[in-house]
């Protein structure tokens, strides 16, 4: 496999991870904030950026909303998610 | 200090707070005040219930004895310990006579000496008199007693019937059984029953013909039920059961207290030494985790430390297809430092990372994460706890506020119902399992939730009241169904929940679990567990008194591992089982220092003491001490590092004491990740599997060769003490320090005690920990700080660390790993007693006699469908890869489930496991893989390729000819 193939693989994994997180946090009072906070707390900036660059494809609606919020936070540098 | 065996008080200690009797009126336990008596004119005060023998020993006397020892209940068979007591007729046995107030005892009278001599004469007449050449010479209680009673001659002669010709059983690799020296005191039999709980030994026959036997007449020790824990060897007063090493080396001349480096029980041992040679490891009676017991690994399997395959000189190479070249420490460290600097300059700091092993000491782990954060300038540090207990960290921090088990091991003595889920303590945590079994024999109830019928479910004198044989991957469903029963049947401890937990969150959770779709009946088709069993188990747990939950990797290593930990916490809170003895949530940690590795800040998102890197106050503390800026963003976890490596963004890894190629899932992906890196530094005892992909090898030191501390599963911090010089020249913390210095950091620790002082300065829960206190107290359980100056055996006593306990809704979400037509079976993995983790240590000991290879357990119906018989080679395939190993057909596993261990690199069970992982922590899903099993006639192509690659990359260049 070339590095590009691996990157495709890595993105698929990140999508799966984000969806897993979303599904496990749907019962939170504010699931979008909880998902965003979780990703912010445990993912590297690079992993988050890889997923921003990939866009919403394949992602659970809650995960998309959380990533949008994260992207906003990242742009404002403040990383305030809730 | 010369060699002295540990003091033996003859009969077990009676703790003064132990209630010794039941009030006749209320039937509740009453604690009695101490009793004062006189022994040979000495005034003694002891707790009520103490024996006269122990009272005499406590006051400095010594009554001769043979059948009594303080690790066992008094037995009263040898009649050597007779005493005279004023006002009492005859000569009662002091080991079975309890003290009474005002008693006047005489232990050394003319009459007693005469009686005792008579007893000894009988024993000696059937005992070989080869004392001078006996392996126990000078360390034999029979010899001591003969001297004590003044035996001078034996009237019966030695010609009569005797056992002197009996043959020695040498089948056990570590100890011999020489029946000719046996005095049939039955201490060994009782040790096997009371201490170990295996019931392997019996006394066959009666009177003169009686003898000790390991099970059936045809059995020797090796083929018997014996698990080689050594309890009988320790209990034996003669040379009958004796360590082979003592025979070979001789009597030890000094003893050093240290801590076992194998599992999370954290047994402490007396390393009994002759010069720099270990003669034997004897479990330390004052050890608070093990109270004088041990298992085959810690007791006997330390020979790997002196194994010939140990690498003792540093090595480097440019490319992994080249042979290794031995170099000086200077050259190796300089090369490593230059490579890492080059990588950082070319690709940025985040292209570097480090891995902390949970086998290493707290101090070593702390230094590695410090090197990564302060030296490499990144948070890319992770620990192998990632692949075992990271969900415990997340789950318990979320619900209770801190990532730790709530109890000490002693707490189990007060448990009424024990729930074991996803753990196999008799194999994984044997010494604690013996404690648990003792409590179960006293009448505590047992619930086991496990896909396999583990030894806990049924063993001599133990039977689980409920065994819920769930389908792998359905833990959350089963626990939620139990919660459903508890809530809907009104069994919740309302008062506890009201007082201690967040009310809103509780109500949300109670509504959720009460829903019909969470009932045992509704979920039965998913979990495969009969609804009545779930209901029965839930009722028992909620109403049976003190309920304690013990869990292991069968809980954490799932795509919902963190949810399962939280479901366990929910269950404990709902039933009020937190905050006192006998209850609690207890993760059984795999490796010796999993708890410590987590505590020391080796996760990429947090600093020591579980403080997130984004917390500015915590960062400020470290920045002030270390004089560097710390990145506020979390770093990469192991799987993220490997992904980034295959993407080309991660280039350099320092791996201390860990073998990710063998232990981590989806071996092919791990190999691809490692192969893509430009500099891999492996710091280990052996050329492990990961080293096949390494460019720098830094030889490590064994636990016998270094100072430090380990923290066991009860948060107990214990000292590891150096008993011999490191054969590689440096203790591991020194190697890390040298690497840091080569990279330009000004580190000057002269002793690990100084590292602990730094940990204490930077970590609130360790504030009161230092080596002087550890030496004085033996051990400390964190938190140790102003609020808990003497440590904390039980946590959350007056409230949760986070304030109110948090109930978390845990919806069952099936794993993506599903069976289908191609892969119709579920593989789950585990381990066995005699081997440890990737086996790098235990495979290099005689323990291989019990487990020479990994085997696949297959249910008879699945085996029959496939034409597989026990002993056949089978091919085990998943969508990740395939391997071959031998099958064993057994109904221990349910139909549709297969099981294996991962102790041997030849099997490479992780070629088969997938990259699926826990949603919150990326802890890999080792416990569920969809597989197919088919007959096979030999190793797979992958195994052959792998062997070739390994052989190639392990070559070491011959010394250049002069
Ligand atoms: S083997 Fe040792 S402990 Fe067992 S009965 Fe014989 S002398 Fe006693
Ligand atoms: S070594 Fe342990 S298991 Fe084996 S017979 Fe002795 S006490 Fe029993
Ligand atoms: S492996 Fe575990 S149970 Fe066995 S001796 Fe070591 S710490 Fe104790
Ligand atoms: S020691 Fe008391 S009877 Fe044996």
GROMACS .gro file of C-alpha atoms in nm, chain A residues 2-11 13-14 16-17 20-29 38-48 50 79, chain B residues 380 394 504-505 508 512 517 559-560 563 605 612 633-637 640 643-644 646-647 649 669 672 809 811 813 816 915-922:
model
   74
    2UNK     CA    1   0.120   0.351  -0.073
    3UNK     CA    2   0.106   0.634   0.180
    4UNK     CA    3  -0.208   0.766   0.004
    5UNK     CA    4  -0.386   0.434   0.045
    6UNK     CA    5  -0.295   0.439   0.412
    7UNK     CA    6  -0.431   0.792   0.447
    8UNK     CA    7  -0.761   0.674   0.299
    9UNK     CA    8  -0.752   0.395   0.556
   10UNK     CA    9  -0.677   0.640   0.835
   11UNK     CA   10  -0.966   0.867   0.734
   13UNK     CA   11  -1.091   0.491   1.081
   14UNK     CA   12  -1.143   0.848   1.200
   16UNK     CA   13  -1.570   0.524   1.231
   17UNK     CA   14  -1.430   0.656   1.559
   20UNK     CA   15  -1.879   0.549   1.756
   21UNK     CA   16  -1.836   0.846   1.988
   22UNK     CA   17  -2.154   1.006   1.857
   23UNK     CA   18  -2.359   0.691   1.907
   24UNK     CA   19  -2.234   0.641   2.259
   25UNK     CA   20  -2.304   0.998   2.365
   26UNK     CA   21  -2.653   1.046   2.220
   27UNK     CA   22  -2.804   1.023   2.568
   28UNK     CA   23  -2.610   1.320   2.701
   29UNK     CA   24  -2.817   1.630   2.776
   38UNK     CA   25  -1.476   1.432   2.383
   39UNK     CA   26  -1.300   1.470   2.050
   40UNK     CA   27  -1.132   1.787   2.166
   41UNK     CA   28  -1.009   1.622   2.484
   42UNK     CA   29  -0.869   1.304   2.328
   43UNK     CA   30  -0.781   1.368   1.964
   44UNK     CA   31  -0.474   1.543   1.836
   45UNK     CA   32  -0.519   1.860   1.637
   46UNK     CA   33  -0.397   1.674   1.328
   47UNK     CA   34  -0.665   1.405   1.363
   48UNK     CA   35  -0.934   1.671   1.397
   50UNK     CA   36  -0.792   1.541   0.888
   79UNK     CA   37  -1.158   2.595   2.172
  462UNK     CA   38   0.281   1.178   2.203
  476UNK     CA   39  -1.231   0.692   3.141
  586UNK     CA   40  -3.136   1.423   3.786
  587UNK     CA   41  -2.882   1.196   3.630
  590UNK     CA   42  -3.264   0.977   3.359
  594UNK     CA   43  -3.369   0.446   3.061
  599UNK     CA   44  -3.626  -0.293   2.565
  641UNK     CA   45  -1.586  -0.148   2.150
  642UNK     CA   46  -1.802  -0.054   2.451
  645UNK     CA   47  -1.956   0.195   2.870
  687UNK     CA   48  -0.399   1.367   2.719
  694UNK     CA   49  -0.580   1.702   3.146
  715UNK     CA   50  -0.331   1.978   2.305
  716UNK     CA   51  -0.348   1.601   2.360
  717UNK     CA   52  -0.094   1.384   2.183
  718UNK     CA   53  -0.138   1.060   1.991
  719UNK     CA   54  -0.236   0.724   2.136
  722UNK     CA   55  -0.300   0.691   1.627
  725UNK     CA   56  -0.188   0.528   1.168
  726UNK     CA   57   0.015   0.847   1.142
  728UNK     CA   58   0.168   0.466   0.777
  729UNK     CA   59   0.050   0.810   0.656
  731UNK     CA   60   0.362   1.176   0.954
  751UNK     CA   61  -0.092  -0.291   1.070
  754UNK     CA   62   0.348  -0.163   0.866
  891UNK     CA   63  -2.691   0.609   3.046
  893UNK     CA   64  -2.705   0.222   2.562
  895UNK     CA   65  -2.453  -0.067   2.078
  898UNK     CA   66  -1.931  -0.358   1.414
  997UNK     CA   67  -0.836  -0.270   1.460
  998UNK     CA   68  -1.180  -0.211   1.616
  999UNK     CA   69  -1.158  -0.040   1.951
 1000UNK     CA   70  -1.338   0.115   2.246
 1001UNK     CA   71  -1.531   0.425   2.144
 1002UNK     CA   72  -1.390   0.644   2.420
 1003UNK     CA   73  -1.029   0.530   2.454
 1004UNK     CA   74  -0.932   0.325   2.147
   0.00000   0.00000   0.00000
